[in-house]
mmCIF file of C-alpha atoms and ligand atoms in Angstrom:
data_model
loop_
_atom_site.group_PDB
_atom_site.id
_atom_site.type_symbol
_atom_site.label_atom_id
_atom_site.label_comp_id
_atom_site.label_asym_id
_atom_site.label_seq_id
_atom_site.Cartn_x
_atom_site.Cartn_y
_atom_site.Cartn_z
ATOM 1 C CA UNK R 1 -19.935 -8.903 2.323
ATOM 2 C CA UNK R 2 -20.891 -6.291 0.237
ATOM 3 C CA UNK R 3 -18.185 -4.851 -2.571
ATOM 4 C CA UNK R 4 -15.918 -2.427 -1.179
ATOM 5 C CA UNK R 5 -12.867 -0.744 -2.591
ATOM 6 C CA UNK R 6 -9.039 -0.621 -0.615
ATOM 7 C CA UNK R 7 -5.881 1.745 -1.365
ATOM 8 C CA UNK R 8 -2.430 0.034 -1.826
ATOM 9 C CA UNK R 9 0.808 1.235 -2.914
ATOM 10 C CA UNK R 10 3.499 -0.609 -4.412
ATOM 11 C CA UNK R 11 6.267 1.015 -1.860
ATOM 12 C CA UNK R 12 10.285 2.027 -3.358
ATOM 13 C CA UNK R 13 11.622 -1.034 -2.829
ATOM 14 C CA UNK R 14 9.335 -3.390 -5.237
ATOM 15 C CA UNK R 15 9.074 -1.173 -7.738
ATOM 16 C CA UNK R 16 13.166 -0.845 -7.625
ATOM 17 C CA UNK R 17 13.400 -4.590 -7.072
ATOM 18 C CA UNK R 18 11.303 -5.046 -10.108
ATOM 19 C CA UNK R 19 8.727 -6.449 -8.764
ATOM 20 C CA UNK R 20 5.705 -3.815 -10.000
ATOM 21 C CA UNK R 21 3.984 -6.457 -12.537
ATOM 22 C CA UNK R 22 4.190 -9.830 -9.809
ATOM 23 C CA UNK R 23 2.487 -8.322 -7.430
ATOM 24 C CA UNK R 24 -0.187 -6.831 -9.677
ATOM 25 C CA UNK R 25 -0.526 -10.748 -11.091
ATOM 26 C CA UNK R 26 -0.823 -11.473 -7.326
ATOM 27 C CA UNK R 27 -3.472 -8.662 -6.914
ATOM 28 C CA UNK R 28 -5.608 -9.875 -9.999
ATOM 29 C CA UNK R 29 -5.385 -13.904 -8.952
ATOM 30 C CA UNK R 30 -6.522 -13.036 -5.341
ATOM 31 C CA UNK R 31 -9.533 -11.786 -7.161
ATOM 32 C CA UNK R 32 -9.052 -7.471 -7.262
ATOM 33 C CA UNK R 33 -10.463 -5.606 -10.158
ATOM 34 C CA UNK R 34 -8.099 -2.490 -10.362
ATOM 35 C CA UNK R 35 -9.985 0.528 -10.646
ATOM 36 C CA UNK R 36 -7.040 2.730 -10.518
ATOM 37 C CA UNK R 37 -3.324 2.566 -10.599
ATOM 38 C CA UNK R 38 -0.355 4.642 -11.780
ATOM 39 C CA UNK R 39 3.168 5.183 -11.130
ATOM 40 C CA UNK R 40 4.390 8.596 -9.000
ATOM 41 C CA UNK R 41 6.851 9.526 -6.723
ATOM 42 C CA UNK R 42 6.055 11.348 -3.418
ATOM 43 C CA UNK R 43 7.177 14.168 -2.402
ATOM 44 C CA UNK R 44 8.319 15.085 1.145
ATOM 45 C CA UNK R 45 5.275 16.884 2.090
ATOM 46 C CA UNK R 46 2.735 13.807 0.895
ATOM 47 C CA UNK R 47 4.684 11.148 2.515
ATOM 48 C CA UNK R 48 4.555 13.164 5.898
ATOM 49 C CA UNK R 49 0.406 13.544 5.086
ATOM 50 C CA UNK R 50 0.093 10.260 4.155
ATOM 51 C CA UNK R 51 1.609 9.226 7.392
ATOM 52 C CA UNK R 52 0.529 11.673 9.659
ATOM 53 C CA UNK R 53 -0.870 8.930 12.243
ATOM 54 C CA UNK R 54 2.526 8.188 12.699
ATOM 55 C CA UNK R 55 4.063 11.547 13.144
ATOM 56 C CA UNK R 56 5.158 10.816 16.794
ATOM 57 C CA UNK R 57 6.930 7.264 16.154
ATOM 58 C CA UNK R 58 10.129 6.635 16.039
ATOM 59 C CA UNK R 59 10.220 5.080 12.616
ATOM 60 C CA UNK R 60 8.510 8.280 11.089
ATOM 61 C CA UNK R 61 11.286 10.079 9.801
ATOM 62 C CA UNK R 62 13.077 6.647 8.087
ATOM 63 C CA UNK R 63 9.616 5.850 7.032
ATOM 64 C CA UNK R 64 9.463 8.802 4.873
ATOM 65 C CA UNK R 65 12.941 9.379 3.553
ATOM 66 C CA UNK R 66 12.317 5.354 2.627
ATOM 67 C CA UNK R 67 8.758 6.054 0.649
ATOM 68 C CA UNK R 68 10.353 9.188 -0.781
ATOM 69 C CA UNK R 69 13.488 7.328 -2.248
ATOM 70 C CA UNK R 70 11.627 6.635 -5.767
ATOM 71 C CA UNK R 71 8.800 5.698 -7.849
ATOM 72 C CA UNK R 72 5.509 3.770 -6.767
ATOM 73 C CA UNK R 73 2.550 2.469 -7.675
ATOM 74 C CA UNK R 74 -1.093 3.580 -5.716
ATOM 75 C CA UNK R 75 -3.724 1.532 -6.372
ATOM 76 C CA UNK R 76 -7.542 1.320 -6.107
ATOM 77 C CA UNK R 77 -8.227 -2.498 -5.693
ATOM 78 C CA UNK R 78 -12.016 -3.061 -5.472
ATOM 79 C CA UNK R 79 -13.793 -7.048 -4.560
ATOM 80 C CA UNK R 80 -15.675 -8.460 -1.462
ATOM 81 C CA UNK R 81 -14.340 -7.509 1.689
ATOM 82 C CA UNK R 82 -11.626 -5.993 -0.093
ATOM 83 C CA UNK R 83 -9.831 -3.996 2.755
ATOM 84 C CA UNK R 84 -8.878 -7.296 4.998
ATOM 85 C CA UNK R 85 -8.569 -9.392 1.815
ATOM 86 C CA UNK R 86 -5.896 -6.842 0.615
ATOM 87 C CA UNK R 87 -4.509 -7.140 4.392
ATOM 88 C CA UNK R 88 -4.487 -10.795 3.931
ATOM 89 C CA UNK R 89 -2.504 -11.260 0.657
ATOM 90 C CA UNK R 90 -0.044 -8.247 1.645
ATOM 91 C CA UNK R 91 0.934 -10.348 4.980
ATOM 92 C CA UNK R 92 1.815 -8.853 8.338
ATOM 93 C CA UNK R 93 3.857 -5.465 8.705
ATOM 94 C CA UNK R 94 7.263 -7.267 9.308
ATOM 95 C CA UNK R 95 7.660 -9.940 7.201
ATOM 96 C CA UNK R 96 9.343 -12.172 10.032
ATOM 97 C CA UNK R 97 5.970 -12.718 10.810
ATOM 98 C CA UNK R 98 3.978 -12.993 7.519
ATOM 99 C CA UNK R 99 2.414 -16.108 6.675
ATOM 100 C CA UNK R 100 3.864 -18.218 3.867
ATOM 101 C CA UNK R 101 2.862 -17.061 -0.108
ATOM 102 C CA UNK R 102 1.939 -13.197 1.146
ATOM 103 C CA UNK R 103 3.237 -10.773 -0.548
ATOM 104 C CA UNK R 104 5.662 -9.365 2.465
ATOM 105 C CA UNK R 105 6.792 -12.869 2.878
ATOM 106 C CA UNK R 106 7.793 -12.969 -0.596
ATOM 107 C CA UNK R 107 9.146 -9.814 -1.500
ATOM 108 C CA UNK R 108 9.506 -7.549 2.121
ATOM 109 C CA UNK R 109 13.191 -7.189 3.069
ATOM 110 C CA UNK R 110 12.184 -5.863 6.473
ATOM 111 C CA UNK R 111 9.591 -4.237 8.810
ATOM 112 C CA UNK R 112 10.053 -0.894 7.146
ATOM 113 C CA UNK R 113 11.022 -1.952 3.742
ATOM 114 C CA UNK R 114 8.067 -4.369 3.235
ATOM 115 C CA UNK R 115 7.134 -3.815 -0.515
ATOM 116 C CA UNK R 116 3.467 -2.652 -0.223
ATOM 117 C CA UNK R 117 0.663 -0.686 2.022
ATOM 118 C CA UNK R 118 -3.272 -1.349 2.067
ATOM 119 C CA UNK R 119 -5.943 0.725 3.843
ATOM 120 C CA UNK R 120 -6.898 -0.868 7.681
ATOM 121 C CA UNK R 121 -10.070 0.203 8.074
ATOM 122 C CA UNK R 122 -12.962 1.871 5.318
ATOM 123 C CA UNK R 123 -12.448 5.120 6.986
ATOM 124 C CA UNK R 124 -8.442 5.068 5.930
ATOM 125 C CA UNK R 125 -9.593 4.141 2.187
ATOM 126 C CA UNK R 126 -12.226 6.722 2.381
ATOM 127 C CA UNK R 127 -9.172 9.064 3.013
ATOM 128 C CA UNK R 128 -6.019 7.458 1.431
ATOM 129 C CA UNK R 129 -8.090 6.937 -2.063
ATOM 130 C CA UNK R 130 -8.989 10.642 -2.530
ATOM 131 C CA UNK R 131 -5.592 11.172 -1.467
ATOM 132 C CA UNK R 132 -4.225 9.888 -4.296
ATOM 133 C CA UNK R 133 -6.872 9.673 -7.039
ATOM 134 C CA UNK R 134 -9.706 12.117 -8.735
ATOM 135 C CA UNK R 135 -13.357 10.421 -8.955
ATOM 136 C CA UNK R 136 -12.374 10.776 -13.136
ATOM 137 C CA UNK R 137 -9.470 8.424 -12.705
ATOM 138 C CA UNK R 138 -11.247 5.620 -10.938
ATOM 139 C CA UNK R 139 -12.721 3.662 -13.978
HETATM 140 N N1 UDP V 201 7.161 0.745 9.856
HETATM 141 C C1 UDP V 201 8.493 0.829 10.234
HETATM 142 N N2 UDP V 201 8.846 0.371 11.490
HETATM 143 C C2 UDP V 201 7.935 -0.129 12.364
HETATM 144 C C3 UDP V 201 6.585 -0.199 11.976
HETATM 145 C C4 UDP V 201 6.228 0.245 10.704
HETATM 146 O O1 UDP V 201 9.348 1.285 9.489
HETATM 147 O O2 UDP V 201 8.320 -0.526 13.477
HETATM 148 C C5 UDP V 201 6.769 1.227 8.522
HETATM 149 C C6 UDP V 201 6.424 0.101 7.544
HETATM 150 O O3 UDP V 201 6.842 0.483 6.227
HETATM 151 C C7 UDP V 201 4.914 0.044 7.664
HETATM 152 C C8 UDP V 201 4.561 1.519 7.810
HETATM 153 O O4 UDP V 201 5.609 2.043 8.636
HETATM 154 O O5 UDP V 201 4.317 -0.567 6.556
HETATM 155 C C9 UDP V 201 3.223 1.816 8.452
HETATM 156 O O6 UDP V 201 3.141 1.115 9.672
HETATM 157 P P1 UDP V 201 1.796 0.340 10.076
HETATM 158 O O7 UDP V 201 1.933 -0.043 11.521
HETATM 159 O O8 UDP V 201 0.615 1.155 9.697
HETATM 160 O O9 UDP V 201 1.887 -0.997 9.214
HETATM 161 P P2 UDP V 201 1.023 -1.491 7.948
HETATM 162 O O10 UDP V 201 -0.374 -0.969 8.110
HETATM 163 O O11 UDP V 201 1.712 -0.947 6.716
HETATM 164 O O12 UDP V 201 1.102 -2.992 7.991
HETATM 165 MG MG1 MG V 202 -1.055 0.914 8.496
#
């Protein structure tokens, strides 16, 4: 598998929890190099793009007042196979289900609080990257 780059966000509730710097020593053991990452808060208007696949569910609207609530972290997270790797170490979506020593498992208080995104497919990171990050600050 040829080296491929994935987006993730550290989501409101990690960074709150203060749990920014154990999941990036997660990110770096599972084998990432980080490429990009800084800490911003989104506003109404980039959470609702961000999310726009999910416009018509009925989580939408507590989705975005959630990743809205305070600071995150986006990442660029580049290795082999690195968009189901990422999906891998984050866990599944609620962490009722997530396998033991994932991230979600570990740190996700519930299906919409669940401490971190990654891309699902290289067409989403081929949008969310640019979304957040300028080909200048991807080193
Ligand atoms: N989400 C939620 N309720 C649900 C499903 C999802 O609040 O029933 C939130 C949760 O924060 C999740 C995000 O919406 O991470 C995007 O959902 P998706 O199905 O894309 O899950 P993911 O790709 O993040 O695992
Ligand atoms: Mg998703």
């Amino acid at each position: 598998m040829p080296i491929q780059q994935t987006f993730a966000i550290i989501k409101p509730d990690a960074v709150a929890s203060g749990q920014t710097g154990q999941i990036v020593s997660m990110i770096e053991k599972a084998g990432f190099r980080i490429r990009g990452m800084k800490m911003t808060r989104l506003s109404k208007q980039q959470a609702e793009g961000f999310y726009e696949i999910h416009r018509e569910k009925p989580f939408f609207g507590g989705l975005v007042m959630f990743m809205t609530e305070g600071p995150v972290v986006v990442l660029v997270l580049e290795r082999d196979n690195a968009i189901k790797h990422w999906r891998d170490v984050m866990g599944a979506t609620n962490p009722a289900n997530a396998a033991e020593g994932t991230i979600r498992k570990s740190f996700a208080k519930n299906i919409e609080r669940n401490a971190v995104h990654g891309s699902d497919a290289p067409e989403t990171a081929a949008v969310e990257i640019p979304f957040f990050f300028s080909m200048a600050e991807l080193l």
